[in-house]
Amino acid sequence: MRTQITSSATVMSSDAVKKRKPKVIRSEAGAPETKRGRAEGDQDVRVYNEEVELEVRDPQQDYMLYKDTCAALAKLMEEIQELKAGGAKVQSVEIEERRTQCSVHFITLKKLNRLAHMRLKKGRDQTHEAKQRVDVLHLQLQNLLYEVMHLQKEIGKCLEFRSQHEEIELVSEEEFFQEAPAEISRPHVTRDDQHQLTLARLDWELEQRKRLAEQYKMSLARKEKIQKAIEQKREYLSSLQPGLQNIMQASLPVQEYLAIPFEHMQKQAEVARHLPPPLYVLLVQAGAYGQACDKNLSVSISGDVDEAKALSRPPEDSQDDESDSDAEEEQQNTKRRRATLGVQLDDKRKEMLRRHPLSLCVDLKCKDGSVLHLFFYYLMNLNILTVKTKVSTTTDLSGAVSAGELLNSESLLNCLYASDHGKETPNPANRYQFDKVGITTFGDYVSDLGHPFVWVQKLGGLQFSSGGAQSGLTGSALSASHMERTMKLLRGRLQARLALHKQFSSLEHSIIPVSSECQHLFPAKVVSGLVRWTTMSCQEFTELGFVQHVLKAGLVHETDLFFMATVERGTARLRAAVVMNPRYPEVAPLFSLSLHWKGERSGRTDDNLQAMESEVNVFRSELQGPRPGLQLLTNQIQRLCVCLDVYLETESQVCDGSEGPKEFPREKMCLRTARGPSRLKPFKYNHPQGFFSHR
Amino acid sequence: MGPVELLHMSVFSQSFSPCGRFLAAGNNYGEIALFSLSAALSPDASEGSQKPILNFTAHDGPVFSLLSTDTHLLSAGNGEISAWSWAELIKKVSQLFSKCMTSLEIPEINAMIINPKDNSLIVGGGDNNIHIMDMETGIFKSVLKGHTDYIHCLCFKEREEEILSGGEDGAVRIWGHTEIPLSRFQTCSGMVGQECARPQFGKWISCLATDSDWMLCGGGPSLSLWHLRSMSPTSVFPLPGCQREAVFHQDLIMSVGEGPYVSHCLHGGTVKAQIPCTPSSLNTLALNLKNTEHRVMTVGGSSHQIDVFTNFSYRAFSLSF
């Protein structure tokens, strides 16, 4: 193989030598055209184009040639080395030969290198050209794409175009074809052509609108005419009003004569429209009750109607007024000092406690001619009703000193229903309102504003969720359900108090008034007599020694009335402390006794005195007398006198041991003077036999 | 019962149940109330357990006397004696109380005692006589007459089977098996008993108690201890009010009467202690000796409250009607 390669190399190299020459000539000459011309001219000279040679030769073969040449070169170098090492001279033939061969190899290598370079350049050129072409095409592509996009956008815009005609609502096609006249609808054209159809529809729309506008104008004109006619008629009517008023006035005497207070009721109804709702409910219910059940009850409205109207006026007007007045006020304020905090608070309080300008007056007449006047007020901000009372009697009531408290308007209606004191507001929401303006107790203002009893709220239909049973009624139903009972209680209270008044004036003259119906309760002869009847204050009562058991049992309240009765016979003096509940005679007065006779004894120390107490306290139902039981108190006092008689007469022992004559001879008939382990005396009177026995 | 009625209530009689766990009390309105002592004395007692578990009207007039046998509660009203079964009372079967009523024509019955030997009930009443009734048959066997005024109290001497009675007339009579009194003595007239007499109060005898040879009696006269065989008072107790009930207990004498206290006295005649109570005067004192768990003393008087003493020296709490 080596020899073959060598020979091919030699052949190649000789070819190369041959070929080199023309090439050398060419490069020395310069211009290629001339060279070519010359080459054509000279037929012997081979035209040498190395570039053409590039296409012919195989790069792989060239690579192999290169490797071979390098190997040969290396071998030759080795040989030279060997020869040199063997001591041969530099100019020896072998070395020269080899050197020549080496040179030839070098030339081969140089050619190969040149070829490689040329190949590279050629490759680069080709690549470059291809790239150019690709770039051009790429640009074209992008241009086209851009154009496409542009065109698409344009198309899109065209498609989206909304002409104004589409905003007009048109009737549907069916309707259009039905309604429009033929010259507009032109079905033969429009059925096929959408554009024409739309045009036709628009035409039709225009037609219709014009027609309707015409109609509208005509209607307006008609309306104007009618309006004018109405105005005229109204004026006519209002001119009638004064005439009618005159007729009404003239008919008043006739109404009175016929007792149909038509005018009066109308006027009241007119004013009643301005009442706040609770007062209105009360008015209606009280009036209804009065008409239906109780001829002696009458209701009337009093107060300032204009102010009430002012309250119900719409707030815009008042706001304007307020702003003006505020401006004025501010001007004034800058001149004066600003009001102090206390005054401001005071004003706020006054505002909170403001009463409605209208109030109701209910009059309850009794058989004896005395009248209980009730004035009902409505506190607007607190939403509660209050009541004030006044009693007017036919006779003068200034006789009894102890009766001062009985008809006191402050306490007359206390506890009409149990524990309804009327000192605190029943509306729980008021607590928060009071905290804002610094009112601690409503009780301070009660004397001014009236008492806010719970029954008053119920009569006005106001239901507050305080403790206790609540019905589901509100408004008129609530008022109606309480009206009858409350009116009866009110009347009963007045009558009881008036009766007590009379009784007290008699008691103060040491006379116990016992009516003929109650005579059977007592024996004919009663020796002990009442000597004093006075009123006491709560403080004085609680300081008494013999009433502590009543206080401990919780039977005494601040709203009660306290009295002291003194019964005497001979040297014996019996003091009775009386606790009277405001709801007398439903709740009986409670007596506590203390006897001063040969020592001091009370119901606690002496069982017989306790028995006397139970005679008047426990067996009170016997002493009620005829309905409505107003004689309870006087009967109780009379019974005390009777019992004292029995007590003193049956007391047989004499304190100091002597058996002298008894102070109180026995006059009462008693079967037995003592019974039972505590040896009680007979206090029960039996009628008509007239003797005393034990219970 | 309103608050006014409660204020004027007086408790006149008490009796413990045979088991000792219940107390029956009678008041002046004719009602009998049953209290549960076990509930009231238990550690988790509340106010409600001091109220009666049962309250019913037994008679028209006041219930002056209550007595317990082994099975029944006997109550005395105005001339009638009713027997209530304890078992049914405890079960509170309200409609079905069995009553056997016996009527006598006497105004009231103040005292009842039982003679266990011949099972008879001895009743002292307002007609000045003592009636003896056979408990099995319910027939009144005999009447002991002799007092001139109504009988306040009775007691029974077990050993000799003798009955002692004290009355409004101031006499104490001792009755044996016959209808004739064995002896009688007035405590405040004549030579006997001068030192006990208190003429400012009166001469009636309202309490009697006996302990074999000794007898306590008091009332208008001061409470005094008498030796029965010699019929003379050995000690007189200086108690201010009139005593209405007295008992012997161990070596003490306890008595109640006018005045809001229970008096503890010694046989020698000294008053050892006076324990205050709620009612202002006391009518009845009862000791529950049948039951060791509920060994209490209860007193009642002119109040609707009954005081309970667990330790006899002070008042523990009050039951109330």
Coordinates of C-alpha atoms in Angstrom, one line a residue, chain A residues 126 173 425:
Chain A
Q126 CA -23.3 29.5 -1.3
E173 CA -91.9 42.1 10.1
T425 CA -92.8 56.5 83.4

